[in-house]
Coordinates of N, CA and C in Angstrom, one line a residue:
X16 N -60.7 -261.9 16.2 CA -60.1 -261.3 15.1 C -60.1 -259.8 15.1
X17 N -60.8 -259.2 15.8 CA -60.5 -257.7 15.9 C -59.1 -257.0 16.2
X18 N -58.4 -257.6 16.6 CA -57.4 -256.8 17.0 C -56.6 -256.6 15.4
X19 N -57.3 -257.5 14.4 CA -56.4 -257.5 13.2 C -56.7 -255.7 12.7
X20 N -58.0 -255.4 13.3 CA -58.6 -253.9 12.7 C -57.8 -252.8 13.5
X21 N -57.2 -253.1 14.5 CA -57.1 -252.0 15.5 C -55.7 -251.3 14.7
X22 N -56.7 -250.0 14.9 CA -55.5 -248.7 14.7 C -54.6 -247.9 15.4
X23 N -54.0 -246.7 15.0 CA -53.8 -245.6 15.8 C -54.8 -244.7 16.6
X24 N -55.9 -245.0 15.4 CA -56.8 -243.9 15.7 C -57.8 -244.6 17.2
X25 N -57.6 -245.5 17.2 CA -58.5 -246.2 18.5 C -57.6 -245.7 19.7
X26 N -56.2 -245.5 19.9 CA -55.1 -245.2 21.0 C -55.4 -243.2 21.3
X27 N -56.1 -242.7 20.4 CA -56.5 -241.2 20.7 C -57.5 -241.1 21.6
X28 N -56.9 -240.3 22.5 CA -57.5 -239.8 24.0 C -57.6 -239.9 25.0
X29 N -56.6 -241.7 24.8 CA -56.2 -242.3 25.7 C -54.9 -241.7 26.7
X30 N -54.8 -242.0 28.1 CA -53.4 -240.8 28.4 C -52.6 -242.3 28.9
X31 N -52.9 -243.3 28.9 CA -52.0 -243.9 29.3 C -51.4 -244.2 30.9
X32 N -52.6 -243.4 31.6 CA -51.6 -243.5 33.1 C -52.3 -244.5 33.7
X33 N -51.5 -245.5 33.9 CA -52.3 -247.0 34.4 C -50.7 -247.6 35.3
X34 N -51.5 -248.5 36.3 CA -49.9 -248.5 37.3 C -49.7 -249.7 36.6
X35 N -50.2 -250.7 35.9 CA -50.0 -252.1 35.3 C -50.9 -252.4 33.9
X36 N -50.0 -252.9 32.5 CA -50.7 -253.4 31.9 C -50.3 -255.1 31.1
X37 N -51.1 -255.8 30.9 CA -51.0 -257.2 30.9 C -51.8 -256.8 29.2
X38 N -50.6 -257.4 28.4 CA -50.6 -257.6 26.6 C -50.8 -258.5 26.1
X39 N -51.8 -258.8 25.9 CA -52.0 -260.6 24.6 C -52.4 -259.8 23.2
X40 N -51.1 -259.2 22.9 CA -51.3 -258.4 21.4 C -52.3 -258.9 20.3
X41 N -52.1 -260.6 20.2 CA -52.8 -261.2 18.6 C -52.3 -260.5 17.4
X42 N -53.0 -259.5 16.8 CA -52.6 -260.0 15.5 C -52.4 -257.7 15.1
X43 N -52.4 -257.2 16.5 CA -51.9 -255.9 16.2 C -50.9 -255.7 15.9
X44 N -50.9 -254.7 14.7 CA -49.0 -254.0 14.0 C -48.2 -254.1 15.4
X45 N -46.8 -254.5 14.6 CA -45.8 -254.0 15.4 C -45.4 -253.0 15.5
X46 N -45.6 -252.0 14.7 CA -45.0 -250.4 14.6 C -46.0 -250.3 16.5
X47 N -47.3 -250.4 16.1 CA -48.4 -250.1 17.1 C -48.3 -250.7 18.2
X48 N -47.4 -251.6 18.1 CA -47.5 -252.3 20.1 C -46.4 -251.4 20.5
X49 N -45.4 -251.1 19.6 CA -44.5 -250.1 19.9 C -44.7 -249.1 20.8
X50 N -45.8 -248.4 19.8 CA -45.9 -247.3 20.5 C -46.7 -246.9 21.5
X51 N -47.3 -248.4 21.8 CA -48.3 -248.5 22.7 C -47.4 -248.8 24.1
X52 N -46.4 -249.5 23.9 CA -45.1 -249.9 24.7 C -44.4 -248.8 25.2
X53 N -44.1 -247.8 24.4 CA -43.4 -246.6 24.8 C -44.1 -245.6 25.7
X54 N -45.5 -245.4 25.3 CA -46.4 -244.4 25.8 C -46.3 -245.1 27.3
X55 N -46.8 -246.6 27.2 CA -46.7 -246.8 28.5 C -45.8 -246.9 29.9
X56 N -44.9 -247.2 29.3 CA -43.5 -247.1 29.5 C -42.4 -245.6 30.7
X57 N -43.4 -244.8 29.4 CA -43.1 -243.0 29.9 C -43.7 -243.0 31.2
X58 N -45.2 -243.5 31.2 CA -45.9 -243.5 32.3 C -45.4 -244.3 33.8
X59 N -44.4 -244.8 33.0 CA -43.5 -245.5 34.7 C -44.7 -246.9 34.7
X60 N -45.4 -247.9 33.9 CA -46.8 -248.4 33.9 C -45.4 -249.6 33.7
X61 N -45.6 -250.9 34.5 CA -45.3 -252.3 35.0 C -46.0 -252.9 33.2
X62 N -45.3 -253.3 32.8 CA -46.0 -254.1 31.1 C -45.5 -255.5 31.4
X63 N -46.6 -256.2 31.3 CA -46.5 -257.7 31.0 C -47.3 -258.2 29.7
X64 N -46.5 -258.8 29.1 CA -46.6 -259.2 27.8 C -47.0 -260.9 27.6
X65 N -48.0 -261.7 26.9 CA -47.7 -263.2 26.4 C -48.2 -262.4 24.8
X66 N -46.9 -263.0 24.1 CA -46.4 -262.8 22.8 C -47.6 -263.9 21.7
X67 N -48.1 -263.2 21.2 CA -49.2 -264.0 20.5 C -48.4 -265.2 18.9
X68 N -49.0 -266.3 18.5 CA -48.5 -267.0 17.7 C -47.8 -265.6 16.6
X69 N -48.5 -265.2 16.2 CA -48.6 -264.1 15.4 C -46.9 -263.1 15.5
X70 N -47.2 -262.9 16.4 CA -45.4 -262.4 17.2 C -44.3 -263.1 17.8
X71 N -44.4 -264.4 17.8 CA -43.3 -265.4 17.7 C -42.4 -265.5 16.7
X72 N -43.5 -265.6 15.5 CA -43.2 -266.0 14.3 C -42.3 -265.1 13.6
X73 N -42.5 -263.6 14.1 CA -41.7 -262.3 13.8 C -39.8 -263.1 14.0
X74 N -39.6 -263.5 14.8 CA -38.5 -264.0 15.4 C -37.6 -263.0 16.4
X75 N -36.6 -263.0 16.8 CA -36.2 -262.6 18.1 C -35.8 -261.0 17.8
X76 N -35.3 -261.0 16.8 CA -34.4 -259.6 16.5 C -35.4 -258.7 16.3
X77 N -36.7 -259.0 15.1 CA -37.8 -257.9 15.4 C -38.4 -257.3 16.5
X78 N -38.6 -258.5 17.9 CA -39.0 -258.6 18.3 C -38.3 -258.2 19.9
X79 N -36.9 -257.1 19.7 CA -36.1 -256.9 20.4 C -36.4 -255.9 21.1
X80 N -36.6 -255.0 20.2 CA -37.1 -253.5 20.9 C -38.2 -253.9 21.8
X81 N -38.9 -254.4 21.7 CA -40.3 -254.6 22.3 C -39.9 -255.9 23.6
X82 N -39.2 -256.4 23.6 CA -38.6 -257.4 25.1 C -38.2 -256.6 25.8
X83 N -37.4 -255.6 25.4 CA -36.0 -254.9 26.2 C -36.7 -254.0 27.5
X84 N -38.3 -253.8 27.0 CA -38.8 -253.1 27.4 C -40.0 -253.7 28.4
X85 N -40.2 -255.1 28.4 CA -40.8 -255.6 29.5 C -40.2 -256.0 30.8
X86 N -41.7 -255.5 31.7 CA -41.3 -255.8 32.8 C -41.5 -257.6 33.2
X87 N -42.1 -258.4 32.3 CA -42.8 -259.3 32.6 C -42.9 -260.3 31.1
X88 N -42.2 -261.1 31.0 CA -42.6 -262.0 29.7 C -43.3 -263.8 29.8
X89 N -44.4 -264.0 29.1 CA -44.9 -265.2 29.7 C -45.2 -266.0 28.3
X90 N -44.5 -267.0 28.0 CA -45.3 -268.2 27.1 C -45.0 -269.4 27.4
X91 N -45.1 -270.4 26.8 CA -45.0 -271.9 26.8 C -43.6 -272.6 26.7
X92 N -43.3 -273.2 27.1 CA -41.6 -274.2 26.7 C -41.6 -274.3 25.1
X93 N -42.3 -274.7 24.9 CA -42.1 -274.7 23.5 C -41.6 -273.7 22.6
X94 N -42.7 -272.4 23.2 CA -42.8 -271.2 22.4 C -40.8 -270.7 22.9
X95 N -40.8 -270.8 24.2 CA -39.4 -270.2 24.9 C -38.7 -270.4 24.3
X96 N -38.3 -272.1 24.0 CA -37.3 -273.1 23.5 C -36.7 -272.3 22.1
X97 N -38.2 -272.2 21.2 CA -37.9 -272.1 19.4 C -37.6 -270.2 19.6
X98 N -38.0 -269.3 20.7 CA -37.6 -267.4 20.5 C -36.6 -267.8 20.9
X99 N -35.5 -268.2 21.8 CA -34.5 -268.5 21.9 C -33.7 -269.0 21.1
X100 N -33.8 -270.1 21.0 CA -32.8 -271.0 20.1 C -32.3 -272.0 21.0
X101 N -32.9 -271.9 21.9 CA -32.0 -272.9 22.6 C -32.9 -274.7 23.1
X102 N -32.3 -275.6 23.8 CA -33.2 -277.1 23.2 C -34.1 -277.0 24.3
X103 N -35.0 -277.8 24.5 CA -36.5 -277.7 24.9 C -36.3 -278.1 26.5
X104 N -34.9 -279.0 26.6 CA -35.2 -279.6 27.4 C -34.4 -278.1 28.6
X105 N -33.0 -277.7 27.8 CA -32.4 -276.6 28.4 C -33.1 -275.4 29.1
X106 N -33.8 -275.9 30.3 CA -34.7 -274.8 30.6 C -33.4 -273.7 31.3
X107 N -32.3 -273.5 31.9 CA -31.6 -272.8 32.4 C -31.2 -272.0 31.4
X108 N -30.7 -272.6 29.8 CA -30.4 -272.1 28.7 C -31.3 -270.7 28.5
X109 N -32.7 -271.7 28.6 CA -33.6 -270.4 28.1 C -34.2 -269.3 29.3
X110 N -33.9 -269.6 30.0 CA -34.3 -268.5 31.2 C -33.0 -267.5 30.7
X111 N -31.4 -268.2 30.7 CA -30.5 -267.3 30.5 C -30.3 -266.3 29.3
X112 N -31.5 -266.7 27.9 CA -31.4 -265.7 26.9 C -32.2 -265.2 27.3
X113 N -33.5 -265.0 27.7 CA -34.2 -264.0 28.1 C -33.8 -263.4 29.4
X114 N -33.0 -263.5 29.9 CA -32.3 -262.6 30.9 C -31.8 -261.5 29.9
X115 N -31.5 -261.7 29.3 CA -30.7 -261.0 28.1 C -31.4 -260.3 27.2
X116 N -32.7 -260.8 27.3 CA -33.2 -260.2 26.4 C -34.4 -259.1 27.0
X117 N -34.6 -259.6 28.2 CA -35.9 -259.1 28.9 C -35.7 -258.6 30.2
X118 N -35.9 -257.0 30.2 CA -35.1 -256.2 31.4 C -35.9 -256.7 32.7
X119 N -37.2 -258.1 32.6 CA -37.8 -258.5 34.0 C -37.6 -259.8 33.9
X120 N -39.0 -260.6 34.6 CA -39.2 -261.5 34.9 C -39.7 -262.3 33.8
X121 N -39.4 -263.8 33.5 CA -39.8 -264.9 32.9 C -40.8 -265.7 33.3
X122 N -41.7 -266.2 32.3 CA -42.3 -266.8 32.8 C -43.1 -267.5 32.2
X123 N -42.3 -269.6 32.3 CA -42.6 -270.2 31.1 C -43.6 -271.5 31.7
X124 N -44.8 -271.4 31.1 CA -45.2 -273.0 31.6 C -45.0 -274.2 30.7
X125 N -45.8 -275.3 31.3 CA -45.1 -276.6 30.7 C -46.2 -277.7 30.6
X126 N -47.7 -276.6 30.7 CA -48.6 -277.9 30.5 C -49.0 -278.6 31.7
X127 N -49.1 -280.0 31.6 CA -49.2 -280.7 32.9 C -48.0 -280.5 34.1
X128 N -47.3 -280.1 33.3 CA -45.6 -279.6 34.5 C -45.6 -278.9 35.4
X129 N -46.8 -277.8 35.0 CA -46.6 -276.8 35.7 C -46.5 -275.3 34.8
X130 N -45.4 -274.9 35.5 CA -44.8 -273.4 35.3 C -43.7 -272.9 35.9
X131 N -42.5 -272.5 35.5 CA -41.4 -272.0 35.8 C -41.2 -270.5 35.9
X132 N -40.5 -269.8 37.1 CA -40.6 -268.4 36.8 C -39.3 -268.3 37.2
X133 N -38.0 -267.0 36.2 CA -37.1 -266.8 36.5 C -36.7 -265.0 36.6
X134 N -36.2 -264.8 37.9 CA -36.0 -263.4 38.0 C -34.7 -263.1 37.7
X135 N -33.6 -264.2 37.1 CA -32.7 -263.9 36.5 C -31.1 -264.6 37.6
X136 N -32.0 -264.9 38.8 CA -31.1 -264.9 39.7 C -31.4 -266.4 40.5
X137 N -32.9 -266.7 40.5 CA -33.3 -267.8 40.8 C -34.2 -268.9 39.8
X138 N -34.8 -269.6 39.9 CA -36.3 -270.1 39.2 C -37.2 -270.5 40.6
X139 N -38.4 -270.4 40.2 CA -39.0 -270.7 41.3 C -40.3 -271.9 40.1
X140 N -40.1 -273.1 40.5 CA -41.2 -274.0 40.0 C -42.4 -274.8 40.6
X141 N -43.3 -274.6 40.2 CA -44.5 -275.3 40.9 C -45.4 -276.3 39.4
X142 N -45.9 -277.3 40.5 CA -47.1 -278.3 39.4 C -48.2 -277.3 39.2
X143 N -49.0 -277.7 39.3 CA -50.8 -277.4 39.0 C -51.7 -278.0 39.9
X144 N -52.7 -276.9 40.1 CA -53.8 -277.9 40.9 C -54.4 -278.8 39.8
X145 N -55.4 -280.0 41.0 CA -55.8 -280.9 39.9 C -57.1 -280.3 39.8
X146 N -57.5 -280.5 38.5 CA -59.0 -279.9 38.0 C -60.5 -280.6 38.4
X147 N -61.0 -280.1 38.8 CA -62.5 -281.0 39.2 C -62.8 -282.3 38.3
X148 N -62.6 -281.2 37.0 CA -63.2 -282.1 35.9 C -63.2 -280.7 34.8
X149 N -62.5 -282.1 33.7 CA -61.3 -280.7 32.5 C -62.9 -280.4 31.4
X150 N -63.4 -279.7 31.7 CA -64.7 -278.6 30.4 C -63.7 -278.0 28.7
X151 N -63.4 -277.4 29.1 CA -62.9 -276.8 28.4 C -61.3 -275.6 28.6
X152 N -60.0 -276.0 27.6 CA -59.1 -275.5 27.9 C -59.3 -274.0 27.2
X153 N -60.6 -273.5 26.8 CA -60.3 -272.2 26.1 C -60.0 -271.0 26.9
X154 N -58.8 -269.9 27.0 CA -59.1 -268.6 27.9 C -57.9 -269.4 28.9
X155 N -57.5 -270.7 28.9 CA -56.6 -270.8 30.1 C -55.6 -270.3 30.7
X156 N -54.7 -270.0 29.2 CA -53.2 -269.4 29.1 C -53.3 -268.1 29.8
X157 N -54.7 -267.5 29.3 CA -55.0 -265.7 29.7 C -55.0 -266.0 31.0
X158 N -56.1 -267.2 31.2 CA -56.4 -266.7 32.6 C -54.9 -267.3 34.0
X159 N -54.2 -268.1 33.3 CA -53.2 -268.0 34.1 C -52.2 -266.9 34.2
X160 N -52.0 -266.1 32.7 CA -51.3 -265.0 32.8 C -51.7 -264.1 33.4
X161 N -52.8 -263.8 33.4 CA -53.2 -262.5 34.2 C -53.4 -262.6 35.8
X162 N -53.7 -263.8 35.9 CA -54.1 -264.2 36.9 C -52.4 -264.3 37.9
X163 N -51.3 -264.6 37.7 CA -50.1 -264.5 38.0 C -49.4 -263.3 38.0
X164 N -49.8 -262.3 36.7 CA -49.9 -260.8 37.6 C -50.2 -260.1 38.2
X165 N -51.7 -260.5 38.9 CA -52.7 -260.1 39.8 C -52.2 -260.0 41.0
X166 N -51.7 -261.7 41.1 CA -50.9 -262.0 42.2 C -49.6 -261.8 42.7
X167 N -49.3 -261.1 41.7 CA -47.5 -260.6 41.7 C -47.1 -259.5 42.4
X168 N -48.5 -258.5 42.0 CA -49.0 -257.1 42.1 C -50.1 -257.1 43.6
X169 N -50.0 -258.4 43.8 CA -51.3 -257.6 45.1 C -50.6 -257.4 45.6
X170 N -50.0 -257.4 46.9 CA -49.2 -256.7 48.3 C -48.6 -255.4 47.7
X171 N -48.1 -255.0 46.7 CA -47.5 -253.3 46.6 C -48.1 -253.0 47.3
X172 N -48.0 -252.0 48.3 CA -48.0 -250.7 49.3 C -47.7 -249.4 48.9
X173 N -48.4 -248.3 49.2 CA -47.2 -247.3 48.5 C -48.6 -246.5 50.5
X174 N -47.0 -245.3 50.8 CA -48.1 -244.5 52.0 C -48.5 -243.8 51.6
X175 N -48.2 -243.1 50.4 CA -49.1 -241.8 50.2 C -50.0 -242.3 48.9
X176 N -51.5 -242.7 49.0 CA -52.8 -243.5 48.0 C -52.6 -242.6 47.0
X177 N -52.7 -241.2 47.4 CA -53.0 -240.4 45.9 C -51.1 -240.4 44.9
X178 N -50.1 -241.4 45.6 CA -49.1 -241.1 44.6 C -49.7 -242.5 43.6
X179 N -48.8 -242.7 42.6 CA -49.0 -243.6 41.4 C -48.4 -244.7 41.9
X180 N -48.9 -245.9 41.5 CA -48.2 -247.3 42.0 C -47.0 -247.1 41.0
X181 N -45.8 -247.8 41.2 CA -44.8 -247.9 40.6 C -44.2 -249.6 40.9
X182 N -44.2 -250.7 40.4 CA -44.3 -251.7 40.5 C -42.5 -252.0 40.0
X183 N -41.5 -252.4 41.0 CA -40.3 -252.1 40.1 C -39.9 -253.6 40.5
X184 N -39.6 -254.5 39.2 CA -39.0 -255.7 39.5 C -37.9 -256.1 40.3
X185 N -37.2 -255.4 40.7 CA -36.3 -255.4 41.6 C -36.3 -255.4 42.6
X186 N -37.8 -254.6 43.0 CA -38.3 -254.9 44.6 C -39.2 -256.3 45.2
X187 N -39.3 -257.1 43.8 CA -40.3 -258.1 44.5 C -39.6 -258.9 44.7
X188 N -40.6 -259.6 45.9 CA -40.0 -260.6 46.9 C -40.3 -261.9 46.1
X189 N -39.4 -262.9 46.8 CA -39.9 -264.5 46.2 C -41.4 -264.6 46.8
X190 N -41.8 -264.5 47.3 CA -43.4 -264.7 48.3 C -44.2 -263.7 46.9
X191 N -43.5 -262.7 46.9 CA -44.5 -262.1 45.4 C -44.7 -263.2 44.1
X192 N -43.6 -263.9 43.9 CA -43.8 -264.5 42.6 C -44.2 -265.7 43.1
X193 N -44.0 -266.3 44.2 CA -44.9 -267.2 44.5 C -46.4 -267.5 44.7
X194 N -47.0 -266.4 45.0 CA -48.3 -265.8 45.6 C -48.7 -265.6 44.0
X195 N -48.0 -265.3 42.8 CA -48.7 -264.6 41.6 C -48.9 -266.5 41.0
X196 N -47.9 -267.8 41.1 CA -47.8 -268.4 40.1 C -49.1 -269.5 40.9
X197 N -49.4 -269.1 42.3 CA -50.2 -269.7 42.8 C -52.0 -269.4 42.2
X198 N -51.3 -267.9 42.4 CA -52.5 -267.5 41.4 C -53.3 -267.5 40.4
X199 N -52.3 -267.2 39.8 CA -52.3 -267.5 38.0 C -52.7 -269.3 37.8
X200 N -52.5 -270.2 38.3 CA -52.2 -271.5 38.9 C -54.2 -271.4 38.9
X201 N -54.2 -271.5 39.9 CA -55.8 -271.6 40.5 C -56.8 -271.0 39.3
X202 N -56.1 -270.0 38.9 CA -57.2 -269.2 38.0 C -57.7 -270.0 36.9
X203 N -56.7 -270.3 36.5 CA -56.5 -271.5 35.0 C -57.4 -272.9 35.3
X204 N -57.1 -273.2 36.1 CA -57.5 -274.7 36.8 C -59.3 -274.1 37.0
X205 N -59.6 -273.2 37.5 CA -61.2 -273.1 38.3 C -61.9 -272.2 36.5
X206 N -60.9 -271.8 35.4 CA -61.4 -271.3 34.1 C -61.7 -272.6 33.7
X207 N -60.4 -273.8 33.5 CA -60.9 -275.3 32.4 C -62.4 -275.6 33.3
X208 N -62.9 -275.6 33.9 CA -63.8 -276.2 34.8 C -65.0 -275.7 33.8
X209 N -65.1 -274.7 33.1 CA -66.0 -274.5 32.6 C -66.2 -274.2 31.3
X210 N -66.8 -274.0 30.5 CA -67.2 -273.7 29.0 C -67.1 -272.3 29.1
X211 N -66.1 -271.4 27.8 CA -65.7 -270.4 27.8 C -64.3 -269.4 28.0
X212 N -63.8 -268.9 27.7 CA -62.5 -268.4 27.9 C -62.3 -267.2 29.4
X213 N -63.7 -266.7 29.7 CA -64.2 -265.9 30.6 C -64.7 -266.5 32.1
X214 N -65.4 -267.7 31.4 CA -65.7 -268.7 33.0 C -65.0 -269.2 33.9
X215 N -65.5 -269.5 35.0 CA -64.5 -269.4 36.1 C -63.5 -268.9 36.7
X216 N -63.3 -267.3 36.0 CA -62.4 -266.3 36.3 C -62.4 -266.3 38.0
X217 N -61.6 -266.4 38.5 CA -61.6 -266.4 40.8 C -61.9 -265.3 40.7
X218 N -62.6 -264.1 41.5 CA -62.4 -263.2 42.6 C -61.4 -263.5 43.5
X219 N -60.7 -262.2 44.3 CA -59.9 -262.7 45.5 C -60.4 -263.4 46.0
X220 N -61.6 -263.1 46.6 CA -62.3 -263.3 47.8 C -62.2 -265.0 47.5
X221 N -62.9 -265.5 46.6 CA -62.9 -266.9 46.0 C -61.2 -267.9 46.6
X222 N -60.4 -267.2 45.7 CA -59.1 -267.4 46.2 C -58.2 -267.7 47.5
X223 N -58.4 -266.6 48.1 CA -58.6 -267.0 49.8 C -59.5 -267.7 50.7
X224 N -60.6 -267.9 50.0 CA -61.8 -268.6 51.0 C -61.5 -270.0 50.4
X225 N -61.3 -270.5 49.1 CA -61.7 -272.2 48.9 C -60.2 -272.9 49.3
X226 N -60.5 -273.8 50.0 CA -59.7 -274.3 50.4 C -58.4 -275.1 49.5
X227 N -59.6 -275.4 48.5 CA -58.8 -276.4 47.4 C -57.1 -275.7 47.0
X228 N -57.4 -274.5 47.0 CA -56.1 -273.4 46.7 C -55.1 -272.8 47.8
X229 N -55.4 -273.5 48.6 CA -54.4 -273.4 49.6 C -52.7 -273.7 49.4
X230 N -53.0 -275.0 49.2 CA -51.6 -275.5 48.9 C -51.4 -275.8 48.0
X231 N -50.0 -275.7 47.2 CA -49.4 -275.9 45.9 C -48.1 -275.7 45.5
X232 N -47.1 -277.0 45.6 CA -45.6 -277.1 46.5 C -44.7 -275.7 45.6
X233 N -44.2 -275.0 45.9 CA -42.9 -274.3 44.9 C -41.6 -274.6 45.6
X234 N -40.9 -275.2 44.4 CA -39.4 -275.7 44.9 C -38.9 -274.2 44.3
X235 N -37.7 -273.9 44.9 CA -37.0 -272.9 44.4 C -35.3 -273.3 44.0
X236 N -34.5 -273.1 43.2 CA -33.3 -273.3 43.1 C -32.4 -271.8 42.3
X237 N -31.8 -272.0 42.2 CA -30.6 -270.9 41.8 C -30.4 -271.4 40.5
X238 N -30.3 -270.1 39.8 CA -29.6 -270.5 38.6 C -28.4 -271.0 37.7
X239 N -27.7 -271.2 39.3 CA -26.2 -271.3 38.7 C -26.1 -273.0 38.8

């Protein structure tokens, strides 16, 4: 419930120069994600967003200024289906208003289904690993969302270390969003395994060494 407290005055001092930032707002002003959006924004900073119940409920038009401006949007079919307007089953529908609505990438899961990601041009869909043994789903959604931009974002290159990463949707490859949903995927799966929203967060190192995460099919199709 803290973020219900958070002010302006907490955002003083801060400069904002970050090459990527991942938003699970909850229950902060919208004036304040605003300008927390713009600051970052100036900074040339990659924003990925999962829109909290709290900001759904705003509905689409409030909540315009603040899409137009992501690089990265992530919630549930459900949540997609009802920001949209369009029916649950129409997943091509709903990729195509948030093309519209959202200057990046999509990116809706489906529960036992999986997860869907659309760059506007393709979808790329994958299931889930199977879980050891389901503990607890608290922390999953985070830890798949972040965990899918981790993976989205690892391979950027830049030659010169001391310039600023610049992460531009337009340059990633299908193997990037593959590599992130595989990610994000695993993270979620090895978090339910335990009690807590924070447990079983992977390391890389984890990631590439267990085997169990190796494989995990992604079909790809076109949008048209």
């Amino acid at each position: 419930g803290v973020s219900q407290s958070f002010t302006k005055k907490d955002l003083s001092g801060r400069s904002f120069d970050f090459d990527a930032a991942y938003m699970a707002p909850g229950h902060i002003p919208l004036m304040l994600i605003k300008e927390i959006i713009s600051k970052l924004k100036r900074k040339k900073c990659f924003v990925a967003m999962n829109p909290s119940g709290f900001y759904l409920k705003m509905g689409v038009e409030k909540l315009r200024p603040i899409l137009k401006n992501l690089d990265l949007i992530i919630l549930n079919r459900e949540e997609g289906a009802a920001l949209t307007g369009r029916k649950y089953k129409d997943e091509k529908g709903i990729f195509r208003k948030f093309d519209e609505m959202v200057s990046g990438l999509a990116v809706m899961t489906d529960g036992p289904k999986g997860v869907m990601v659309s760059d506007g041009n393709k979808i790329c869909r994958a299931g889930i690993y199977k879980e050891k043994k389901l503990v607890d789903r608290t922390g999953a959604g985070d830890a798949f969302g972040s965990g899918f931009v981790a993976g989205l974002l690892q391979n950027v290159k830049i030659k010169n270390k001391s310039e600023k990463l610049q992460f531009k949707v337009k340059n990633f490859r299908e193997e990037d969003i593959i590599r992130g949903i595989k990610l994000g995927s695993a993270n979620a799966t090895s978090n339910v395994e335990e009690v807590g929203a924070q447990s079983g967060i992977l390391t890389k190192r984890q990631f590439k060494t267990q085997a169990r995460w190796k494989n995990l099919p992604v079909k790809v199709y076109n949008m048209s």
